[in-house]
PDB file of C-alpha atoms in Angstrom:
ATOM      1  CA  UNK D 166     -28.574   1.501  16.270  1.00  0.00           C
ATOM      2  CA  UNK D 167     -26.330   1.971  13.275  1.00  0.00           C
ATOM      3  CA  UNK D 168     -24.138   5.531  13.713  1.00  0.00           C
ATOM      4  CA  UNK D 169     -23.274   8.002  11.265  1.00  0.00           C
ATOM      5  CA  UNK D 170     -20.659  10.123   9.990  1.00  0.00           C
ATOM      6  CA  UNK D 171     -21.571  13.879  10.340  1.00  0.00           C
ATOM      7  CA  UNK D 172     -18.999  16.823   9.697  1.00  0.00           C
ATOM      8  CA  UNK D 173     -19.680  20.137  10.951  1.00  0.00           C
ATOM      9  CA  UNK D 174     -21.220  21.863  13.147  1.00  0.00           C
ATOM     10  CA  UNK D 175     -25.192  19.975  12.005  1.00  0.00           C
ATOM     11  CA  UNK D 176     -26.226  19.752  15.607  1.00  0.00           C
ATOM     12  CA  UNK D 177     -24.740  16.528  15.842  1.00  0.00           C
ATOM     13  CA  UNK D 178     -24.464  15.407  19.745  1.00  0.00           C
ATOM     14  CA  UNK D 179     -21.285  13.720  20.062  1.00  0.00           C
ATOM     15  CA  UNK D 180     -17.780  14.328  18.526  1.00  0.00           C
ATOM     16  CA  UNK D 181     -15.147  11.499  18.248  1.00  0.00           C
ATOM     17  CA  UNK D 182     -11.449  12.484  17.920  1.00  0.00           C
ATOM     18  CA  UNK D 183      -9.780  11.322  14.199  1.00  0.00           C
ATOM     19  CA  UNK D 184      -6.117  11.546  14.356  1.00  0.00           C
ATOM     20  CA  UNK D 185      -6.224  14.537  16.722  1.00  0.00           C
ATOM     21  CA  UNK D 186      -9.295  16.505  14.726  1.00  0.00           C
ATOM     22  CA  UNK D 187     -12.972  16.471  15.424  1.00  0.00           C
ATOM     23  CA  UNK D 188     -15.059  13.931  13.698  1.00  0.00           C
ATOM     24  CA  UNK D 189     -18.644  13.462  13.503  1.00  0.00           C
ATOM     25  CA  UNK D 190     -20.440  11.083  12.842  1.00  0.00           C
ATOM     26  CA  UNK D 191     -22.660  10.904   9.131  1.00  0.00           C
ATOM     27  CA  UNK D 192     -24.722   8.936   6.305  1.00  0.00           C
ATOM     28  CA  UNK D 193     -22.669   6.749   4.070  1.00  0.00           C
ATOM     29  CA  UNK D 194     -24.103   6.655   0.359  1.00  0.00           C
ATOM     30  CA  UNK D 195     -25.177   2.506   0.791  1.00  0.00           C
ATOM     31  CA  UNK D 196     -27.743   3.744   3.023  1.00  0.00           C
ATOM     32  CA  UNK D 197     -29.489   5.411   0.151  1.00  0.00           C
ATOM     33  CA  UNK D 198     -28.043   2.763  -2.523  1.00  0.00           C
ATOM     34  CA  UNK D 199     -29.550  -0.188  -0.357  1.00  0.00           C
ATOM     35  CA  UNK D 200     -33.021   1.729  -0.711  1.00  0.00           C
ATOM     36  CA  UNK D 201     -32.658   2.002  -4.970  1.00  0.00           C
ATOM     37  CA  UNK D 202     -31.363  -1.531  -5.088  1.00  0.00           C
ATOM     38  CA  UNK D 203     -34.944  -2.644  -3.667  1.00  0.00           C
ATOM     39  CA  UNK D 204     -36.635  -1.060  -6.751  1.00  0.00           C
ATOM     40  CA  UNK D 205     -33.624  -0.659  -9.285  1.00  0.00           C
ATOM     41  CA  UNK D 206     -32.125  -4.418  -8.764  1.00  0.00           C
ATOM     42  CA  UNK D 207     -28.402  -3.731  -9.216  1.00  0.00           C
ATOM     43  CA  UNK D 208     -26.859   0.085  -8.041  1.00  0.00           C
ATOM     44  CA  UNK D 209     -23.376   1.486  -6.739  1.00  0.00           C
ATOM     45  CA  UNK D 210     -22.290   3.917  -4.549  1.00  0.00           C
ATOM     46  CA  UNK D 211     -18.458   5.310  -5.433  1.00  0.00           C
ATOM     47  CA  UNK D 212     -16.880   7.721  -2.813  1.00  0.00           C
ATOM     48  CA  UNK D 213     -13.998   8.607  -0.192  1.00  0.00           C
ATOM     49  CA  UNK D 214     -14.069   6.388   2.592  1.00  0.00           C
ATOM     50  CA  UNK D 215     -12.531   7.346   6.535  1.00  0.00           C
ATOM     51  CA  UNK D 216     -11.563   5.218   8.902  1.00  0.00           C
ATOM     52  CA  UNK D 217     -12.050   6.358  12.338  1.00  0.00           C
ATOM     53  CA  UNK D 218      -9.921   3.977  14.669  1.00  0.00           C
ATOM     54  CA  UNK D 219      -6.067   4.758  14.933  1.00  0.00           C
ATOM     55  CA  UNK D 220      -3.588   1.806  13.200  1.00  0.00           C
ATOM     56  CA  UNK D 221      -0.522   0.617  14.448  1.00  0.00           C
ATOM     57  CA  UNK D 222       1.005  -1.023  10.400  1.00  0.00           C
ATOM     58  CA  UNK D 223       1.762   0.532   7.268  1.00  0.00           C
ATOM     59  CA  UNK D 224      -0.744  -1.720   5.729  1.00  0.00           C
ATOM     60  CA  UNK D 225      -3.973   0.098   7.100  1.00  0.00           C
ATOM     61  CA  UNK D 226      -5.454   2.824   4.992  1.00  0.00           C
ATOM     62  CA  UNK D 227      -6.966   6.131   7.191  1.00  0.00           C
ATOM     63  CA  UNK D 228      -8.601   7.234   3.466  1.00  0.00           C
ATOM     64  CA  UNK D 229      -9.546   5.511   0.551  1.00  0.00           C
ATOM     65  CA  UNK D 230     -12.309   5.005  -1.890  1.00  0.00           C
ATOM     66  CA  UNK D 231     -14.671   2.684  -2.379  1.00  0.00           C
ATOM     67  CA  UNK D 232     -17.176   0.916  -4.753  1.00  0.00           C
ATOM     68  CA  UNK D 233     -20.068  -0.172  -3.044  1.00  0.00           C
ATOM     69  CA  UNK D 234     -22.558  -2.142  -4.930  1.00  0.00           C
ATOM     70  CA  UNK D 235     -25.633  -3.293  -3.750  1.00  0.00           C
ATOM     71  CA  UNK D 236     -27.613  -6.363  -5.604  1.00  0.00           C
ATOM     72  CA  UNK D 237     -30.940  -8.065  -4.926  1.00  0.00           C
ATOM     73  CA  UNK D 238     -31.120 -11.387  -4.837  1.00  0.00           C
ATOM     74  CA  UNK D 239     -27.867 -11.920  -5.812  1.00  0.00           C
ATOM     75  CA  UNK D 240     -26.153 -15.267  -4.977  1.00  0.00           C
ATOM     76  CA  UNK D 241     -22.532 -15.317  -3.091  1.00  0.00           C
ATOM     77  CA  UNK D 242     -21.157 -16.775  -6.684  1.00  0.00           C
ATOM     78  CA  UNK D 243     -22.732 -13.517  -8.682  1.00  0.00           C
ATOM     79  CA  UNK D 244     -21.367 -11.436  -6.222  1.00  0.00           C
ATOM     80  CA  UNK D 245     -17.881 -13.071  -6.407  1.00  0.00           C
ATOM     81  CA  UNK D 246     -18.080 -12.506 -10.146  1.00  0.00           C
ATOM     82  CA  UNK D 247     -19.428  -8.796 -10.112  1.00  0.00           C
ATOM     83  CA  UNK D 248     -16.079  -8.174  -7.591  1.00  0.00           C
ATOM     84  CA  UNK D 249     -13.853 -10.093  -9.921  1.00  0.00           C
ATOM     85  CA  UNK D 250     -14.915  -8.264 -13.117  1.00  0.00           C
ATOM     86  CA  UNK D 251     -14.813  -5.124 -11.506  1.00  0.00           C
ATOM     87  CA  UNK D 252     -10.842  -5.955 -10.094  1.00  0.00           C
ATOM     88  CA  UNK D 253     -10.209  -6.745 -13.673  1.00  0.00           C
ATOM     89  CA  UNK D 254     -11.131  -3.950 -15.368  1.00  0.00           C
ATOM     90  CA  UNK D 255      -9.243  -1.665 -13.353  1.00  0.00           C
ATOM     91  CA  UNK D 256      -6.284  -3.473 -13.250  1.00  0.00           C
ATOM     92  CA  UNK D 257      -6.764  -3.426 -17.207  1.00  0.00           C
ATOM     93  CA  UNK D 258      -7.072   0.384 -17.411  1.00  0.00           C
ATOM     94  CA  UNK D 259      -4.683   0.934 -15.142  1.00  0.00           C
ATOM     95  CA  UNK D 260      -2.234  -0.772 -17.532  1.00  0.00           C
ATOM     96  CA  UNK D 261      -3.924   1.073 -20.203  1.00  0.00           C
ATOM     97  CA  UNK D 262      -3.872   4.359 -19.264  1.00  0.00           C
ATOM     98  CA  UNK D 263      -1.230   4.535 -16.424  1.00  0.00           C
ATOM     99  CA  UNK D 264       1.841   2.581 -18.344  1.00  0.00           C
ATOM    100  CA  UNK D 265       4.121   5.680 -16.670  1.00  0.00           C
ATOM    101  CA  UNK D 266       2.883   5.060 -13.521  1.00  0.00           C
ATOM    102  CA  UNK D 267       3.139   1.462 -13.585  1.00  0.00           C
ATOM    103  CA  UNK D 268       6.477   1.597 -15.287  1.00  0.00           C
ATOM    104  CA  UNK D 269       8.223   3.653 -12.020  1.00  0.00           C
ATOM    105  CA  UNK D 270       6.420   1.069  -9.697  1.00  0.00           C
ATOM    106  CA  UNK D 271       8.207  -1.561 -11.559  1.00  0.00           C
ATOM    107  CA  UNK D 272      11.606  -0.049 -11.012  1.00  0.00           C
ATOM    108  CA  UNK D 273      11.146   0.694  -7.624  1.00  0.00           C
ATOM    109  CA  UNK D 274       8.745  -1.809  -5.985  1.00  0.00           C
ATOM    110  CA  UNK D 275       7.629  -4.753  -7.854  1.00  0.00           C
ATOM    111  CA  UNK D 276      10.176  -5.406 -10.843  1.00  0.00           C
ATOM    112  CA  UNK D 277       7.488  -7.965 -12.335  1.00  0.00           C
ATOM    113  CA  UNK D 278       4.035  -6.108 -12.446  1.00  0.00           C
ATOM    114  CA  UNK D 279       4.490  -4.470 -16.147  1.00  0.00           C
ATOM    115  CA  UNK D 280       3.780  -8.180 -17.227  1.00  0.00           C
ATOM    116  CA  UNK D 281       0.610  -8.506 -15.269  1.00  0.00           C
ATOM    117  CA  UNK D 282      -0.784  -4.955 -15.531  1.00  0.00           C
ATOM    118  CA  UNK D 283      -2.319  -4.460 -19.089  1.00  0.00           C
TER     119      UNK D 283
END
């Protein structure tokens, strides 16, 4: 059986260490977005994400968030489309809306992405 995040004190029966702190284990949001897709079609679930399990590379996110979408019936080819679209559009507001942001990651990490962001 599938095991959940729970934080607190909920009555939850076993605790898991995360970086040193207490953890618990809970529901995740595509539980509940799984259950709308079957009536709604096509639904999201957007929210902060934890990793539990300890990395050894500067590439490996502890925290992040994430877009979840559920679709049903969806072929692997409208899925690959939904994620591209979605990639696109942020990368497009980013460029919109960030241009400061973007502009000091040019100069100090990637000297070409002002051309491709935006």
């Amino acid at each position: 059986l599938a095991r959940y995040l729970l934080r607190g004190d909920n009555g939850a029966e076993e605790c898991y260490p995360f970086f040193g702190d207490a953890a618990y284990l809970s529901v995740s949001a595509q539980l509940q977005a799984e259950m709308f897709a079957a009536s709604l079609s096509r639904v999201y679930a957007f929210g902060p994400t934890f990793r539990a399990e300890r990395s050894h590379t500067s590439h490996h996110l502890a925290e992040f968030w994430m877009l979840e979408p559920e679709m049903v019936h969806a072929t692997a080819s409208e899925c690959m489309d939904l994620c591209e679209a979605i990639v696109r559009q942020a990368v497009a507001r980013v460029g919109e809306q960030c241009r400061t942001d973007v502009e000091f990651f040019s100069s100090r990490i990637d000297a070409g992405c002002t051309g491709r962001v935006g």
